[in-house]
PDB file of C-alpha atoms in Angstrom:
ATOM      1  CA  GLN A1028       5.619   2.995   6.841  1.00 79.00           C
ATOM      2  CA  VAL A1029       4.811   1.803   3.343  1.00 82.00           C
ATOM      3  CA  ASP A1030       4.452   4.409   0.638  1.00 88.00           C
ATOM      4  CA  LEU A1031       1.998   3.743  -2.168  1.00 95.00           C
ATOM      5  CA  VAL A1032       2.192   6.271  -4.990  1.00 94.00           C
ATOM      6  CA  GLU A1033      -0.747   6.423  -7.389  1.00 95.00           C
ATOM      7  CA  SER A1034      -1.017   8.089 -10.768  1.00 95.00           C
ATOM      8  CA  GLY A1035      -3.041   7.976 -13.953  1.00 97.00           C
ATOM      9  CA  GLY A1036      -6.344   9.559 -13.019  1.00 96.00           C
ATOM     10  CA  GLY A1037      -8.007  12.128 -15.211  1.00 97.00           C
ATOM     11  CA  SER A1038     -11.157  13.258 -16.975  1.00 98.00           C
ATOM     12  CA  VAL A1039     -12.548  11.180 -19.835  1.00 98.00           C
ATOM     13  CA  GLN A1040     -15.747  10.691 -21.786  1.00 98.00           C
ATOM     14  CA  ALA A1041     -18.028   7.750 -21.208  1.00 98.00           C
ATOM     15  CA  GLY A1042     -16.830   4.702 -23.098  1.00 98.00           C
ATOM     16  CA  GLU A1043     -13.158   5.661 -22.927  1.00 98.00           C
ATOM     17  CA  SER A1044     -10.364   3.954 -21.022  1.00 98.00           C
ATOM     18  CA  LEU A1045      -7.865   4.873 -18.323  1.00 98.00           C
ATOM     19  CA  THR A1046      -5.094   3.000 -16.564  1.00 98.00           C
ATOM     20  CA  LEU A1047      -4.203   3.752 -12.972  1.00 98.00           C
ATOM     21  CA  SER A1048      -0.797   2.887 -11.545  1.00 98.00           C
ATOM     22  CA  CYS A1049       0.393   2.408  -7.986  1.00 97.00           C
ATOM     23  CA  VAL A1050       4.106   2.084  -7.285  1.00 96.00           C
ATOM     24  CA  VAL A1051       4.883   0.126  -4.145  1.00 94.00           C
ATOM     25  CA  PRO A1052       8.001  -1.095  -2.341  1.00 92.00           C
ATOM     26  CA  GLU A1053       9.497  -4.279  -3.767  1.00 90.00           C
ATOM     27  CA  TYR A1054       8.647  -6.377  -0.708  1.00 89.00           C
ATOM     28  CA  VAL A1055       4.949  -5.493  -1.020  1.00 91.00           C
ATOM     29  CA  VAL A1056       4.183  -6.563  -4.559  1.00 87.00           C
ATOM     30  CA  GLY A1057       4.795 -10.271  -4.052  1.00 82.00           C
ATOM     31  CA  ARG A1058       3.776 -10.793  -0.431  1.00 89.00           C
ATOM     32  CA  TYR A1059       0.942  -8.445   0.507  1.00 94.00           C
ATOM     33  CA  CYS A1060      -2.678  -8.452  -0.462  1.00 96.00           C
ATOM     34  CA  MET A1061      -3.411  -5.431  -2.627  1.00 97.00           C
ATOM     35  CA  ALA A1062      -6.494  -3.714  -3.923  1.00 97.00           C
ATOM     36  CA  TRP A1063      -8.088  -0.733  -5.582  1.00 98.00           C
ATOM     37  CA  PHE A1064     -10.909   1.057  -3.798  1.00 98.00           C
ATOM     38  CA  ARG A1065     -12.924   4.104  -4.788  1.00 98.00           C
ATOM     39  CA  GLN A1066     -14.873   6.714  -2.917  1.00 98.00           C
ATOM     40  CA  ASP A1067     -17.311   9.453  -3.770  1.00 93.00           C
ATOM     41  CA  PRO A1068     -17.726  12.367  -1.369  1.00 87.00           C
ATOM     42  CA  GLY A1069     -20.305  11.483   1.265  1.00 89.00           C
ATOM     43  CA  LYS A1070     -20.167   7.794   0.476  1.00 94.00           C
ATOM     44  CA  GLU A1071     -18.296   4.875   1.938  1.00 95.00           C
ATOM     45  CA  ARG A1072     -15.113   3.629   0.361  1.00 97.00           C
ATOM     46  CA  GLU A1073     -15.921   0.619  -1.806  1.00 97.00           C
ATOM     47  CA  VAL A1074     -13.786  -2.141  -3.199  1.00 98.00           C
ATOM     48  CA  VAL A1075     -13.141  -2.204  -6.937  1.00 98.00           C
ATOM     49  CA  ALA A1076     -10.677  -5.059  -7.458  1.00 98.00           C
ATOM     50  CA  THR A1077      -8.322  -7.105  -5.311  1.00 97.00           C
ATOM     51  CA  PHE A1078      -5.305  -9.386  -5.295  1.00 94.00           C
ATOM     52  CA  ASP A1079      -5.155 -11.685  -2.297  1.00 92.00           C
ATOM     53  CA  HIS A1080      -1.725 -12.716  -1.036  1.00 86.00           C
ATOM     54  CA  TYR A1081      -1.948 -15.848  -3.189  1.00 90.00           C
ATOM     55  CA  ASP A1082      -2.400 -13.644  -6.264  1.00 89.00           C
ATOM     56  CA  LYS A1083      -6.043 -14.526  -6.788  1.00 94.00           C
ATOM     57  CA  THR A1084      -8.061 -11.638  -8.222  1.00 96.00           C
ATOM     58  CA  THR A1085     -11.616 -10.568  -7.509  1.00 97.00           C
ATOM     59  CA  TYR A1086     -13.764  -7.770  -8.900  1.00 98.00           C
ATOM     60  CA  ALA A1087     -16.758  -5.828  -7.685  1.00 97.00           C
ATOM     61  CA  GLY A1088     -19.880  -6.584  -9.665  1.00 96.00           C
ATOM     62  CA  PRO A1089     -20.263  -3.142 -11.304  1.00 97.00           C
ATOM     63  CA  VAL A1090     -16.760  -3.293 -12.826  1.00 98.00           C
ATOM     64  CA  GLU A1091     -16.407  -6.963 -13.696  1.00 97.00           C
ATOM     65  CA  GLY A1092     -15.654  -7.409 -17.369  1.00 97.00           C
ATOM     66  CA  ARG A1093     -14.629  -3.750 -17.751  1.00 98.00           C
ATOM     67  CA  PHE A1094     -11.743  -3.372 -15.283  1.00 98.00           C
ATOM     68  CA  ASN A1095      -8.583  -5.434 -14.937  1.00 98.00           C
ATOM     69  CA  ILE A1096      -6.222  -5.486 -11.955  1.00 97.00           C
ATOM     70  CA  ALA A1097      -2.662  -6.480 -12.732  1.00 96.00           C
ATOM     71  CA  LYS A1098       0.816  -6.489 -11.219  1.00 95.00           C
ATOM     72  CA  ASP A1099       4.163  -5.735 -12.802  1.00 94.00           C
ATOM     73  CA  LYS A1100       6.463  -7.387 -10.300  1.00 91.00           C
ATOM     74  CA  ALA A1101       9.594  -6.313 -12.178  1.00 93.00           C
ATOM     75  CA  ASN A1102       8.632  -2.670 -11.676  1.00 94.00           C
ATOM     76  CA  ASN A1103       6.818  -2.998  -8.333  1.00 95.00           C
ATOM     77  CA  THR A1104       3.621  -1.575  -9.770  1.00 96.00           C
ATOM     78  CA  LEU A1105      -0.051  -2.358  -9.358  1.00 97.00           C
ATOM     79  CA  PHE A1106      -2.330  -1.387 -12.225  1.00 98.00           C
ATOM     80  CA  LEU A1107      -6.033  -0.891 -12.690  1.00 98.00           C
ATOM     81  CA  ARG A1108      -6.939  -0.931 -16.349  1.00 98.00           C
ATOM     82  CA  MET A1109     -10.383   0.556 -16.816  1.00 98.00           C
ATOM     83  CA  SER A1110     -12.353   0.366 -20.044  1.00 98.00           C
ATOM     84  CA  SER A1111     -15.884   1.248 -21.127  1.00 98.00           C
ATOM     85  CA  LEU A1112     -15.945   3.841 -18.384  1.00 98.00           C
ATOM     86  CA  LYS A1113     -19.286   5.128 -17.168  1.00 98.00           C
ATOM     87  CA  PRO A1114     -20.217   8.322 -15.322  1.00 97.00           C
ATOM     88  CA  GLU A1115     -20.930   6.221 -12.236  1.00 96.00           C
ATOM     89  CA  ASP A1116     -17.249   5.218 -12.180  1.00 97.00           C
ATOM     90  CA  THR A1117     -16.429   8.804 -11.206  1.00 97.00           C
ATOM     91  CA  ALA A1118     -14.644   8.748  -7.843  1.00 97.00           C
ATOM     92  CA  MET A1119     -11.335   9.111  -6.059  1.00 98.00           C
ATOM     93  CA  TYR A1120      -9.444   5.861  -6.546  1.00 98.00           C
ATOM     94  CA  TYR A1121      -7.079   4.491  -3.914  1.00 98.00           C
ATOM     95  CA  CYS A1122      -4.632   1.633  -3.929  1.00 97.00           C
ATOM     96  CA  ALA A1123      -4.188  -0.309  -0.714  1.00 97.00           C
ATOM     97  CA  ALA A1124      -1.913  -2.992   0.698  1.00 96.00           C
ATOM     98  CA  GLY A1125      -1.927  -5.253   3.720  1.00 95.00           C
ATOM     99  CA  ASP A1126       0.520  -7.698   5.264  1.00 94.00           C
ATOM    100  CA  PRO A1127      -1.133 -11.049   6.026  1.00 92.00           C
ATOM    101  CA  ARG A1128       1.606 -11.811   8.560  1.00 92.00           C
ATOM    102  CA  ARG A1129       0.375  -8.886  10.648  1.00 91.00           C
ATOM    103  CA  GLY A1130      -3.289  -9.821  10.710  1.00 89.00           C
ATOM    104  CA  TYR A1131      -4.422  -8.054   7.552  1.00 92.00           C
ATOM    105  CA  CYS A1132      -5.991  -9.467   4.380  1.00 92.00           C
ATOM    106  CA  TYR A1133      -8.592 -11.474   6.298  1.00 91.00           C
ATOM    107  CA  ASN A1134     -11.506 -10.075   4.258  1.00 91.00           C
ATOM    108  CA  ILE A1135     -10.077  -8.405   1.230  1.00 93.00           C
ATOM    109  CA  ALA A1136     -13.318  -6.721   0.198  1.00 94.00           C
ATOM    110  CA  ILE A1137     -13.309  -4.270   3.115  1.00 95.00           C
ATOM    111  CA  PRO A1138     -11.017  -1.319   3.849  1.00 96.00           C
ATOM    112  CA  GLY A1139     -10.061  -2.750   7.252  1.00 95.00           C
ATOM    113  CA  ALA A1140      -8.160  -5.563   5.561  1.00 95.00           C
ATOM    114  CA  TYR A1141      -5.512  -3.081   4.439  1.00 96.00           C
ATOM    115  CA  ARG A1142      -2.948  -1.193   6.476  1.00 95.00           C
ATOM    116  CA  TYR A1143      -1.434   1.082   3.851  1.00 95.00           C
ATOM    117  CA  TRP A1144      -3.128   3.492   1.483  1.00 96.00           C
ATOM    118  CA  GLY A1145      -2.119   5.757  -1.345  1.00 96.00           C
ATOM    119  CA  GLN A1146      -3.100   9.400  -1.539  1.00 95.00           C
ATOM    120  CA  GLY A1147      -5.770   8.800  -4.173  1.00 96.00           C
ATOM    121  CA  THR A1148      -6.152   9.754  -7.807  1.00 97.00           C
ATOM    122  CA  GLN A1149      -9.316  11.313  -9.223  1.00 97.00           C
ATOM    123  CA  VAL A1150     -11.212   9.740 -12.090  1.00 98.00           C
ATOM    124  CA  THR A1151     -14.008  11.767 -13.685  1.00 98.00           C
ATOM    125  CA  VAL A1152     -16.185  10.316 -16.435  1.00 98.00           C
ATOM    126  CA  SER A1153     -18.497  12.608 -18.357  1.00 97.00           C
ATOM    127  CA  SER A1154     -21.556  11.464 -20.277  1.00 94.00           C
TER     128      SER A1154
END
């Protein structure tokens, strides 16, 4: 079992910024693919930003240029820095991790590529 512990969600006004954090075990941060997903009630979970296991980053179109995914390997933490937030960014945000040695990380844009998930942290953006 791999525990991913998220924090940093909250309620903000449109245009403001938030940073989400996800603390992971030390052996995850350098070897696993990792990502942030988000989900609205009644909708499918969608990818926001990813790190593949070679540390290459990708972003979903709606957040590119506004969000930044980053790792602090010294503190075993994955971040999602969100700026210029919009009401449509409102969702529950989840961090995820997968071990490529166990068949994960094959398509890092889909939830099935990840084995481990955090509990989620709510982000609400008001207009």
